């Protein structure tokens, strides 16, 4: 079976690495010249709105998916009109607009921070009155890794925030004084079969995920699964979906969903019975899903900007190296490592060694 | 770092799948048109003795290895004269000739079944007198998966055996009435660092490996490691080596070595901390070796001739599917599955389900 993937970044690369053993082949469409999944399949080097290239992409594959949530709606429609595109385009439509997302969460009874859409400078004043401060002003579309966001702590911050990101559709969200940020990686098969990985505790810095750690027996596992189930079933979703939450006063508040495999699930390659990448492929290919159970303690650390040397990484027991084949660049995700261990204490020791290496090179 | 691999079969394919996360790229040289590792790198489609192609291969890579032990000696010399070739060609020379192998084992004090070289029909009579019956007559070179072998049980079998494989250099080996066949997967780094996977119990049928199961705390672990160490150090070996033994009356008798990653080590992908494929690459790239510890119970089953459907395989919990991208053909290794489980009883249940699927389709 040949799978078409819109996007050829590291998520596409890890999908392909998980897919060859299942007898899948891959075609990627990505406008980047040095798309890092390209060595692992056929790379159609074209813009997402190039209909000639999209037609070529569709002719060559049995079904398509995406590894990039900002695939233009027109592109998704074009592809879905010709071959199965999973998850269905509606997930992209919802996930690309923070207002649609929050509206859906509201409709499904999933708690969200207070929010209000903001179209003008005047509307921002009104939104601040309603939502309160501190709050986060965000672009409704195309934000990622903390880009397109401004924190408002006091009235004087409004002008600066507006100057930075005003003039496009925005949303103001109450700042949640969270104790933790967690994500729930969920997967739904074509038959409606559902599986959930243990919730993951995430640490961000400068808006970029740094550390993701699955938590066995988290008290919020059941609540996170219930929320994810509502979204998956409402969207008739097929594939892996990541649902990010804030935890405040021990309760979940929905932050956002990503209709794809997710950085906070990379630990599943070594840390779970069946990885998020394989489960996404199983789901879209119509196969029974794999077990999402933990194989033991694990934690993932991102390489941001640069990577420690393989010599240093490989010297730490239990460290599993994942380079993405990308050139170093400040704030760019260029790889990650997952640490596994026989017990939590051993995991902490190894994690501390790994973090020291990462801190010495990251940019 | 770009790695050149002589051969582009399933072992090359699994080396590449393990290598991309380490930031390695791959060039394969293989005469087969449909070499199954080809989609995972650059495939130089040429004969092993095509010096023009070999020169192109050498220019494009930082170092080379092989996934096929019958690489011609001239090819190995050509490559090793230009770039580092690891394991060093001496391992090929020894491993390609059953007589050199047995002689080396003898020299290193490693017990072997009685044996005698056989060049003529008359020499076969003499060898049978010395070695006794039952015995196995084998071609000294190019045998694999039971090909080039004939079992001699009584005097009348000699003519038939000679007719089948006579006229080339042969070796007669005493038939070992073995209780078990085991293999020791060993890896040696550039610094001399040594690691050993838990010994693997192997079941063959029609000369082809069917089932391989790592054994924790096997009473013969230390002896197998001691024998492997002698060979690795004598050869100044760098990389993964598989050492196959017969077990008779609880003692090891050396059968053969394969200077490469090996079918009896495929379970290490999911069953060990660091797979044989990653450890081979770590070794030849000069990196510290990874842990060879078990992650839990596991067992591997080969797909011979044909593969069960992905639907049926994926429905068994803990089954990890590995297709090689090869067309079905009787007696051909076209894939394998490794079963993992939380305990031995669960492993047996899952293994029985898997074996039923395999038995229904194999050819």
XYZ file of C-alpha atoms in Angstrom:
726
model
C 0.000 0.000 0.000
C 1.334 3.418 -0.919
C 0.623 6.246 1.526
C 0.730 9.890 0.502
C 1.777 12.335 3.199
C 1.188 16.074 2.951
C 4.316 17.456 4.554
C 7.763 15.850 4.734
C 9.192 17.035 8.030
C 10.305 14.926 10.971
C 6.803 13.605 11.604
C 6.647 12.304 8.031
C 10.100 10.844 8.477
C 9.108 8.955 11.621
C 5.853 7.804 10.004
C 7.861 6.311 7.135
C 10.340 4.618 9.493
C 7.369 3.008 11.241
C 5.632 2.191 7.976
C 8.198 0.226 5.966
C 7.974 -2.776 8.304
C 4.193 -2.783 7.658
C 4.877 -3.041 3.913
C 3.870 0.561 3.264
C 5.611 2.884 0.823
C 5.545 6.654 0.941
C 5.094 9.679 -1.285
C 5.557 13.102 0.301
C 4.412 16.471 -0.994
C 6.260 19.377 0.580
C 7.432 22.756 -0.724
C 10.709 22.590 1.242
C 13.830 21.785 -0.761
C 15.502 19.972 2.104
C 12.463 18.149 3.456
C 13.846 15.731 5.995
C 11.501 12.831 5.166
C 12.501 12.949 1.495
C 15.209 10.230 1.682
C 12.537 7.816 2.918
C 10.193 7.970 -0.047
C 9.327 9.849 -3.196
C 9.353 13.602 -2.630
C 7.086 15.719 -4.805
C 8.696 19.081 -4.346
C 5.813 21.514 -4.846
C 3.629 24.066 -3.155
C 0.544 22.789 -1.310
C -1.712 24.675 -3.742
C -0.025 23.423 -6.926
C -2.913 21.421 -8.395
C -0.759 19.783 -11.014
C 1.526 18.404 -8.320
C -1.424 17.458 -6.113
C -2.970 15.517 -8.980
C 0.323 13.634 -9.452
C 0.403 12.968 -5.692
C -3.154 11.567 -5.738
C -2.608 9.323 -8.753
C 0.366 7.612 -7.178
C -1.030 6.662 -3.772
C -3.788 4.536 -2.216
C -4.659 6.963 0.531
C -3.343 10.169 2.023
C -2.719 11.710 5.412
C -0.906 14.796 6.693
C 1.855 15.509 9.164
C 1.324 19.282 9.113
C -1.870 20.816 10.461
C -1.686 23.959 8.352
C -2.361 22.161 5.081
C -4.584 24.677 3.237
C -8.297 23.776 3.235
C -8.335 23.903 -0.573
C -5.510 21.361 -0.714
C -7.328 19.014 1.627
C -10.519 19.324 -0.435
C -8.640 18.687 -3.673
C -7.035 15.525 -2.277
C -10.144 14.269 -0.466
C -12.108 14.644 -3.708
C -9.850 12.081 -5.373
C -8.593 9.610 -2.751
C -9.307 8.847 0.905
C -7.739 11.564 3.092
C -7.514 10.622 6.757
C -8.091 12.170 9.217
C -10.977 13.786 7.286
C -10.483 17.465 6.346
C -12.963 18.644 8.993
C -10.286 17.978 11.626
C -7.958 20.358 9.811
C -10.660 23.014 9.568
C -11.341 22.843 13.293
C -7.729 22.533 14.339
C -6.487 25.416 12.195
C -8.630 28.034 13.920
C -8.343 28.518 17.662
C -11.841 30.001 17.740
C -13.447 26.996 16.002
C -11.515 24.740 18.336
C -12.669 26.516 21.495
C -16.229 26.688 20.152
C -16.209 22.954 19.528
C -14.812 22.210 22.998
C -17.564 24.396 24.484
C -20.239 22.656 22.462
C -18.967 19.250 23.573
C -18.951 20.276 27.234
C -15.167 20.247 27.531
C -13.965 22.936 29.960
C -11.907 25.705 28.313
C -10.290 28.867 29.668
C -12.505 31.984 29.193
C -12.013 33.309 25.667
C -13.303 35.907 23.245
C -12.607 36.567 19.586
C -10.767 39.824 18.821
C -10.989 41.496 15.408
C -10.115 45.115 16.204
C -8.148 47.161 18.727
C -11.463 48.192 20.316
C -12.620 44.598 20.543
C -9.391 43.822 22.402
C -10.393 46.297 25.159
C -13.791 44.660 25.464
C -12.290 41.176 25.472
C -9.857 42.136 28.238
C -12.780 43.381 30.315
C -14.645 40.111 29.827
C -11.786 37.646 30.031
C -9.710 39.483 32.636
C -5.949 39.716 33.029
C -3.547 38.014 32.817
C -4.562 36.708 29.413
C -2.949 35.478 26.221
C -3.647 37.125 22.887
C -3.180 34.633 20.072
C -3.572 34.610 16.310
C -6.510 32.385 15.423
C -4.517 30.715 12.654
C -0.983 29.500 11.886
C 0.455 29.750 15.388
C 2.926 27.080 16.519
C 5.774 26.708 18.999
C 4.680 29.890 20.793
C 4.698 31.999 17.639
C 1.795 34.463 17.178
C 1.174 34.840 20.918
C 1.504 37.700 23.410
C 0.924 37.552 27.133
C -1.051 40.473 28.586
C -0.392 41.057 32.272
C -1.418 44.690 32.659
C -3.354 47.306 30.658
C -0.118 48.779 29.265
C 0.687 45.499 27.477
C -2.232 45.842 25.059
C -0.615 48.336 22.639
C 2.572 46.329 22.350
C 0.688 43.083 21.787
C -1.551 44.714 19.193
C 1.475 46.169 17.405
C 3.058 42.685 17.336
C 0.161 40.565 16.098
C -2.884 42.868 15.553
C -4.652 43.289 12.225
C -5.539 39.608 11.780
C -8.208 37.444 13.428
C -7.207 36.961 17.053
C -8.533 35.297 20.160
C -8.003 36.390 23.742
C -7.797 33.554 26.233
C -7.646 33.798 30.018
C -4.213 32.844 31.259
C -4.577 29.592 33.160
C -2.302 29.507 36.234
C -1.526 25.898 35.470
C 0.227 23.393 37.698
C 0.945 21.157 34.747
C 0.520 20.937 30.998
C -0.514 17.513 29.801
C -1.443 15.956 26.501
C -3.523 12.973 25.620
C -2.470 11.021 22.536
C -5.530 9.230 21.254
C -6.061 7.040 18.227
C -9.287 6.007 16.555
C -9.527 3.269 13.949
C -11.817 3.061 10.938
C -14.084 0.719 12.883
C -14.405 3.255 15.694
C -11.927 1.362 17.886
C -10.343 3.749 20.416
C -6.985 3.634 22.197
C -5.291 6.146 24.457
C -1.671 6.419 25.517
C -0.997 7.268 29.145
C -1.205 11.065 29.502
C 2.019 12.948 28.954
C 3.339 15.746 31.132
C 4.925 18.435 28.989
C 7.427 21.162 29.805
C 7.667 24.116 27.423
C 10.218 26.928 27.325
C 9.920 29.921 25.003
C 6.732 28.284 23.735
C 8.621 25.194 22.529
C 8.190 21.719 23.963
C 11.348 20.634 25.791
C 10.464 17.553 27.828
C 7.566 15.095 27.545
C 7.042 12.353 30.091
C 4.280 9.740 30.114
C 2.605 9.307 33.482
C 1.330 5.898 34.487
C -1.902 6.018 36.510
C -2.323 9.779 36.242
C -5.423 10.890 38.180
C -6.568 12.817 35.088
C -6.257 9.897 32.636
C -9.970 9.104 32.616
C -11.049 12.741 32.237
C -8.584 13.322 29.396
C -9.808 10.193 27.622
C -13.431 11.254 28.021
C -12.713 14.669 26.491
C -10.684 13.183 23.640
C -13.400 10.616 22.943
C -15.997 13.362 22.484
C -13.814 15.151 19.947
C -12.797 11.985 18.054
C -16.363 10.747 17.774
C -17.798 14.146 16.896
C -15.295 14.507 14.055
C -15.540 10.840 12.946
C -11.794 11.014 13.306
C -9.445 8.289 12.009
C -5.806 8.384 13.102
C -3.799 9.810 15.978
C -4.949 13.054 17.577
C -3.095 15.001 20.247
C -5.180 16.908 22.775
C -3.318 19.434 24.941
C -4.664 20.503 28.311
C -3.761 22.810 31.147
C -4.168 21.410 34.645
C -5.292 24.007 37.209
C -6.560 23.160 40.709
C -6.385 19.544 39.631
C -8.813 20.043 36.738
C -8.392 19.907 32.962
C -8.849 22.913 30.689
C -8.666 22.249 26.972
C -5.903 24.149 25.214
C -5.734 22.804 21.670
C -5.847 19.751 19.455
C -3.418 18.714 16.742
C -4.947 16.400 14.123
C -1.763 14.388 13.673
C 1.051 12.560 15.405
C 2.619 14.901 17.926
C 5.927 15.836 19.502
C 4.601 14.897 22.943
C 4.167 11.319 21.669
C 7.675 10.654 20.386
C 8.516 8.661 23.523
C 6.036 6.018 22.280
C 8.660 4.704 19.816
C 10.567 3.037 22.644
C 8.258 3.659 25.587
C 5.004 2.063 24.397
C 4.118 -1.315 22.891
C 3.055 0.274 19.597
C 4.249 3.768 18.683
C 1.996 6.700 17.790
C 3.478 6.529 14.279
C 2.583 2.875 13.768
C -0.849 3.371 15.319
C -1.587 6.312 13.035
C -0.683 4.153 10.035
C -2.656 1.181 11.376
C -5.688 3.444 11.810
C -5.655 5.006 8.353
C -4.821 1.659 6.697
C -7.838 0.084 8.400
C -5.826 -2.311 10.586
C -6.566 -3.257 14.197
C -4.844 -0.796 16.523
C -1.768 -1.655 18.575
C -1.422 -1.632 22.338
C -0.771 1.785 23.855
C 0.548 0.326 27.112
C 3.815 1.578 28.609
C 6.855 -0.700 28.301
C 8.459 0.906 31.356
C 9.543 4.373 32.495
C 10.548 6.774 29.710
C 10.941 10.474 29.031
C 11.669 12.475 25.886
C 13.921 15.511 25.545
C 13.877 17.685 22.417
C 17.022 18.906 20.699
C 16.361 22.559 19.946
C 18.675 24.437 17.588
C 21.473 21.919 17.801
C 22.209 18.343 18.872
C 24.752 16.938 21.291
C 27.304 14.620 19.657
C 26.342 11.015 19.001
C 29.422 9.989 21.012
C 28.147 11.757 24.125
C 24.530 10.655 23.651
C 25.340 7.013 22.973
C 27.472 6.884 26.126
C 24.386 7.351 28.324
C 22.659 3.994 28.895
C 19.045 3.853 27.740
C 19.291 6.927 25.495
C 17.628 6.429 22.115
C 18.822 8.981 19.576
C 16.530 10.504 16.950
C 18.069 12.930 14.525
C 15.751 14.496 11.984
C 18.378 15.138 9.317
C 17.848 18.901 9.625
C 20.507 21.622 9.618
C 21.097 23.319 12.999
C 19.221 26.625 13.422
C 18.204 28.527 16.552
C 14.767 27.496 17.909
C 14.435 24.694 15.338
C 13.499 21.181 16.452
C 16.377 19.170 15.031
C 15.978 15.920 16.945
C 15.062 14.301 20.214
C 16.175 11.539 22.525
C 14.022 9.205 24.552
C 15.482 7.777 27.718
C 14.253 4.432 28.979
C 15.174 2.778 32.260
C 14.254 -0.096 34.517
C 12.895 2.164 37.251
C 12.168 5.812 38.018
C 15.376 6.505 39.930
C 17.514 5.191 37.084
C 15.442 7.254 34.673
C 16.144 10.427 36.667
C 19.890 9.814 36.666
C 19.988 9.229 32.933
C 17.675 12.173 32.254
C 19.936 14.509 34.236
C 22.935 13.385 32.166
C 21.009 13.872 28.940
C 19.715 17.297 29.947
C 23.231 18.464 30.778
C 24.344 17.541 27.248
C 21.332 19.221 25.676
C 21.711 22.403 27.720
C 25.337 22.720 26.601
C 24.469 22.903 22.896
C 20.917 24.138 22.469
C 20.211 27.460 20.787
C 27.843 10.166 7.939
C 27.151 8.106 4.828
C 27.414 4.332 5.191
C 27.946 2.049 2.212
C 26.428 -1.397 2.476
C 27.424 -4.290 0.219
C 24.105 -6.043 -0.277
C 20.624 -4.546 -0.152
C 18.446 -7.321 1.211
C 16.341 -7.303 4.369
C 19.396 -6.970 6.621
C 20.407 -3.806 4.761
C 16.846 -2.575 4.984
C 16.734 -3.044 8.745
C 20.189 -1.473 9.151
C 18.919 1.617 7.312
C 15.733 1.782 9.399
C 17.924 1.737 12.509
C 20.423 4.176 11.028
C 18.350 7.172 9.981
C 17.621 8.146 13.601
C 21.405 8.167 14.181
C 21.792 10.692 11.347
C 23.274 8.129 8.978
C 22.513 7.915 5.262
C 22.914 4.821 3.122
C 24.266 3.707 -0.228
C 23.697 0.072 -1.224
C 25.483 -1.931 -3.880
C 23.564 -5.016 -4.966
C 23.133 -6.821 -8.286
C 19.435 -7.534 -7.633
C 16.944 -5.399 -9.540
C 14.369 -5.521 -6.769
C 16.716 -5.161 -3.813
C 14.444 -4.617 -0.848
C 16.634 -2.046 0.923
C 16.728 0.150 -2.192
C 13.834 2.462 -1.194
C 15.799 3.390 1.943
C 18.887 4.809 0.285
C 20.778 5.126 -2.956
C 20.952 1.806 -4.778
C 23.944 1.196 -7.046
C 22.602 -1.603 -9.163
C 25.730 -3.515 -10.192
C 27.561 -6.773 -9.825
C 29.871 -7.159 -6.804
C 32.888 -7.421 -9.109
C 32.063 -4.351 -11.241
C 35.040 -2.143 -10.335
C 33.565 0.938 -11.929
C 30.486 0.626 -9.718
C 32.596 -0.230 -6.665
C 34.677 2.901 -7.224
C 31.499 4.990 -7.388
C 30.311 3.280 -4.193
C 33.566 4.086 -2.377
C 33.682 7.715 -3.452
C 30.224 8.421 -2.085
C 30.509 7.002 1.433
C 32.503 7.507 4.636
C 32.792 3.846 5.495
C 31.429 0.533 4.339
C 30.031 -2.667 5.771
C 28.246 -5.718 4.380
C 24.986 -7.498 5.026
C 25.867 -10.521 2.893
C 28.682 -12.865 3.887
C 29.395 -14.079 0.382
C 30.790 -10.763 -0.804
C 33.685 -11.880 -3.070
C 37.137 -11.509 -1.497
C 38.240 -9.325 -4.422
C 35.345 -6.946 -3.799
C 36.199 -6.655 -0.132
C 39.857 -5.980 -0.968
C 38.914 -3.345 -3.528
C 36.690 -1.513 -1.050
C 39.023 -1.899 1.941
C 41.845 -0.447 -0.154
C 39.916 2.805 -0.517
C 37.728 3.317 2.560
C 37.311 1.669 5.968
C 35.459 -1.644 5.544
C 34.119 -3.057 8.804
C 34.134 -5.828 9.879
C 37.583 -6.223 8.271
C 37.725 -8.557 5.225
C 39.465 -11.304 7.228
C 36.101 -12.078 8.838
C 34.627 -12.676 5.393
C 37.527 -14.903 4.397
C 37.108 -17.053 7.482
C 33.324 -17.067 7.427
C 33.037 -17.975 3.746
C 34.843 -21.293 4.085
C 33.556 -23.897 6.520
C 37.016 -25.458 6.686
C 38.740 -22.168 7.616
C 36.037 -21.593 10.184
C 36.422 -25.002 11.806
C 40.217 -24.692 11.716
C 40.009 -21.335 13.467
C 37.651 -22.690 16.124
C 40.048 -25.574 16.723
C 43.000 -23.238 16.977
C 41.143 -21.053 19.496
C 40.198 -24.069 21.628
C 36.506 -23.870 20.804
C 34.927 -27.351 20.677
C 33.703 -28.362 17.212
C 32.067 -31.537 15.890
C 34.625 -33.942 14.303
C 35.289 -32.833 10.722
C 37.436 -33.570 7.718
C 37.877 -31.859 4.366
C 36.655 -33.830 1.344
C 37.994 -33.161 -2.141
C 37.281 -36.441 -3.950
C 34.897 -39.391 -3.818
C 37.706 -41.472 -2.328
C 38.389 -38.841 0.314
C 34.715 -39.024 1.271
C 35.134 -42.743 2.134
C 38.132 -41.937 4.288
C 36.348 -39.010 5.957
C 33.358 -41.190 6.782
C 35.683 -43.704 8.412
C 37.283 -40.980 10.519
C 34.265 -38.865 11.338
C 31.725 -41.699 11.595
C 28.029 -41.750 10.724
C 25.643 -40.027 10.894
C 27.461 -37.046 9.415
C 26.684 -34.025 7.288
C 28.452 -33.405 3.999
C 28.554 -29.696 3.233
C 29.970 -27.480 0.527
C 32.805 -25.442 2.029
C 31.545 -22.279 0.368
C 28.257 -20.517 -0.481
C 25.903 -22.657 1.582
C 22.993 -20.974 3.332
C 19.525 -21.899 4.597
C 20.389 -25.611 4.376
C 21.463 -25.411 0.734
C 24.593 -27.373 -0.242
C 24.179 -29.961 2.513
C 23.448 -33.668 2.598
C 22.934 -35.859 5.640
C 24.698 -39.225 5.553
C 23.087 -41.841 7.776
C 24.296 -45.078 6.188
C 26.957 -46.137 3.675
C 24.399 -46.168 0.832
C 23.838 -42.401 1.240
C 27.352 -41.537 0.023
C 26.698 -41.913 -3.712
C 23.558 -39.843 -3.634
C 25.219 -37.109 -1.582
C 28.237 -37.084 -3.892
C 25.983 -36.856 -6.933
C 24.156 -33.913 -5.387
C 27.080 -31.752 -4.222
C 30.348 -33.551 -5.121
C 33.023 -32.081 -7.379
C 33.632 -28.963 -5.305
C 35.502 -28.478 -2.018
C 33.472 -30.154 0.720
C 33.695 -30.790 4.419
C 32.294 -33.749 6.300
C 31.117 -32.945 9.809
C 29.931 -35.388 12.450
C 26.212 -35.054 12.991
C 25.726 -33.634 16.463
C 22.686 -35.196 18.169
C 21.816 -31.797 19.543
C 19.257 -30.981 22.205
C 19.178 -27.369 21.124
C 20.633 -24.995 18.557
C 21.607 -21.638 19.997
C 23.278 -18.534 18.709
C 25.218 -15.823 20.428
C 24.902 -12.339 18.977
C 28.011 -10.438 19.947
C 29.156 -6.924 19.138
C 32.610 -5.418 19.409
C 33.315 -1.701 19.151
C 36.329 0.055 17.667
C 37.725 0.536 21.177
C 37.473 -3.198 21.854
C 34.309 -2.772 23.927
C 32.309 -6.024 23.946
C 28.597 -6.688 24.410
C 26.579 -9.869 24.122
C 22.868 -10.370 23.736
C 21.277 -13.153 25.756
C 21.738 -16.402 23.805
C 19.005 -17.271 21.373
C 17.396 -20.673 20.963
C 16.747 -21.389 17.297
C 14.395 -23.805 15.577
C 15.122 -24.690 11.954
C 12.981 -26.633 9.493
C 14.201 -27.641 6.036
C 17.448 -25.883 6.962
C 15.680 -22.543 7.365
C 15.364 -20.671 10.639
C 11.743 -20.609 11.773
C 11.698 -19.459 15.387
C 14.308 -17.607 17.472
C 13.836 -16.998 21.156
C 16.220 -15.195 23.513
C 16.825 -17.016 26.775
C 17.436 -15.031 29.926
C 19.954 -16.641 32.295
C 20.777 -19.518 29.975
C 23.299 -21.855 31.643
C 25.451 -21.658 28.483
C 25.560 -17.834 28.303
C 29.041 -17.527 29.815
C 30.527 -20.303 27.657
C 29.021 -18.838 24.487
C 30.398 -15.409 25.367
C 33.837 -16.826 26.054
C 33.924 -18.567 22.656
C 32.637 -15.489 20.833
C 35.177 -13.290 22.597
C 38.048 -15.445 21.352
C 36.862 -15.143 17.764
C 36.115 -11.398 17.957
C 39.478 -10.591 19.491
C 41.417 -12.906 17.203
C 39.867 -11.249 14.155
C 40.073 -7.698 15.556
C 36.398 -7.685 14.687
C 34.264 -4.526 14.677
C 30.487 -4.898 14.421
C 27.899 -7.572 15.147
C 28.861 -11.225 14.733
C 26.523 -14.185 15.055
C 27.980 -17.401 16.402
C 25.853 -20.544 15.986
C 26.286 -23.520 18.265
C 24.850 -26.981 18.768
C 24.110 -27.985 22.344
C 24.712 -31.686 23.035
C 24.856 -33.223 26.522
C 24.639 -29.665 27.828
C 27.829 -28.588 26.048
C 28.469 -26.182 23.170
C 29.834 -27.281 19.797
C 30.650 -24.504 17.354
C 28.689 -24.703 14.111
C 29.397 -21.496 12.221
C 29.833 -17.751 12.408
C 28.181 -15.081 10.291
C 30.153 -11.816 10.143
C 27.051 -9.639 10.101
C 23.713 -8.961 11.708
C 21.722 -12.180 11.759
C 18.216 -13.555 11.453
C 18.418 -14.974 14.974
C 18.850 -11.412 16.275
C 15.791 -9.782 14.713
C 13.921 -9.995 18.031
C 16.378 -7.385 19.375
C 14.441 -4.606 17.561
C 11.660 -4.790 20.131
C 13.099 -7.257 22.633
C 16.384 -5.595 23.616
C 17.332 -2.098 24.743
C 19.427 -1.487 21.629
C 18.877 -3.618 18.519
C 21.565 -5.638 16.735
C 21.134 -3.261 13.783
C 21.771 -0.126 15.832
C 24.655 -1.782 17.673
C 26.300 -2.827 14.403
C 26.064 0.766 13.195
C 27.282 2.140 16.528
C 30.266 -0.202 16.360
C 31.362 0.635 12.818
C 30.719 4.363 13.342
C 32.963 4.305 16.425
C 30.191 5.095 18.909
C 29.792 3.622 22.398
C 27.725 0.427 22.192
C 24.132 0.204 23.392
C 22.743 -2.042 26.092
C 22.027 -5.611 24.998
C 19.700 -6.266 27.948
C 16.287 -7.831 27.401
C 13.259 -5.562 27.662
C 11.015 -8.513 28.539
C 9.985 -11.845 27.011
C 10.043 -11.989 23.210
C 10.215 -14.482 20.384
C 10.611 -14.137 16.623
C 8.858 -16.127 13.914
C 9.983 -15.996 10.290
C 7.584 -15.634 7.384
C 8.788 -18.172 4.816
C 7.411 -18.018 1.291
C 4.445 -15.862 2.151
C 3.089 -13.592 4.872
C -0.155 -13.680 6.822
C -2.356 -10.611 6.257
C -1.596 -7.454 8.191
C -5.199 -7.539 9.448
C -4.691 -10.926 11.090
C -1.212 -10.120 12.409
C -2.144 -6.734 13.851
C -5.073 -8.306 15.701
C -2.706 -10.289 17.944
C -1.538 -8.130 20.851
C 2.221 -7.676 21.090
C 2.905 -8.744 17.506
C 5.407 -6.502 15.730
C 5.226 -6.897 11.961
C 8.304 -6.754 9.728
C 7.754 -7.092 6.019
C 10.839 -7.041 3.831
C 9.128 -5.697 0.705
C 9.900 -8.935 -1.159
C 7.635 -10.847 -3.521
C 6.283 -14.160 -2.178
C 8.272 -17.227 -3.303
C 8.557 -20.719 -1.811
C 11.346 -21.035 0.791
C 12.116 -17.296 0.626
C 12.370 -15.257 3.831
C 9.833 -12.522 3.150
C 9.363 -11.105 6.639
C 9.149 -11.872 10.319
C 7.173 -10.942 13.394
C 8.424 -10.505 16.906
C 6.002 -11.120 19.727
C 6.498 -9.324 23.021
C 4.527 -9.882 26.209
C 4.485 -9.029 29.874
C 5.233 -12.597 30.969
C 6.071 -16.025 29.565
C 2.530 -17.412 29.699
C 1.165 -14.460 27.733
C 4.031 -14.872 25.268
C 3.098 -18.531 24.670
C -0.544 -17.666 23.986
C 0.372 -14.959 21.508
C 3.056 -17.125 19.890
C 0.559 -19.952 19.342
C -1.837 -17.528 17.612
C 0.967 -16.176 15.440
C 2.253 -19.627 14.508
C -1.226 -20.708 13.455
C -1.386 -17.749 11.048
C 2.091 -18.454 9.709
C 1.455 -22.180 9.227
C -1.643 -21.395 7.181
C 0.237 -19.414 4.534
C 3.875 -20.487 4.455
C 5.334 -22.193 1.422
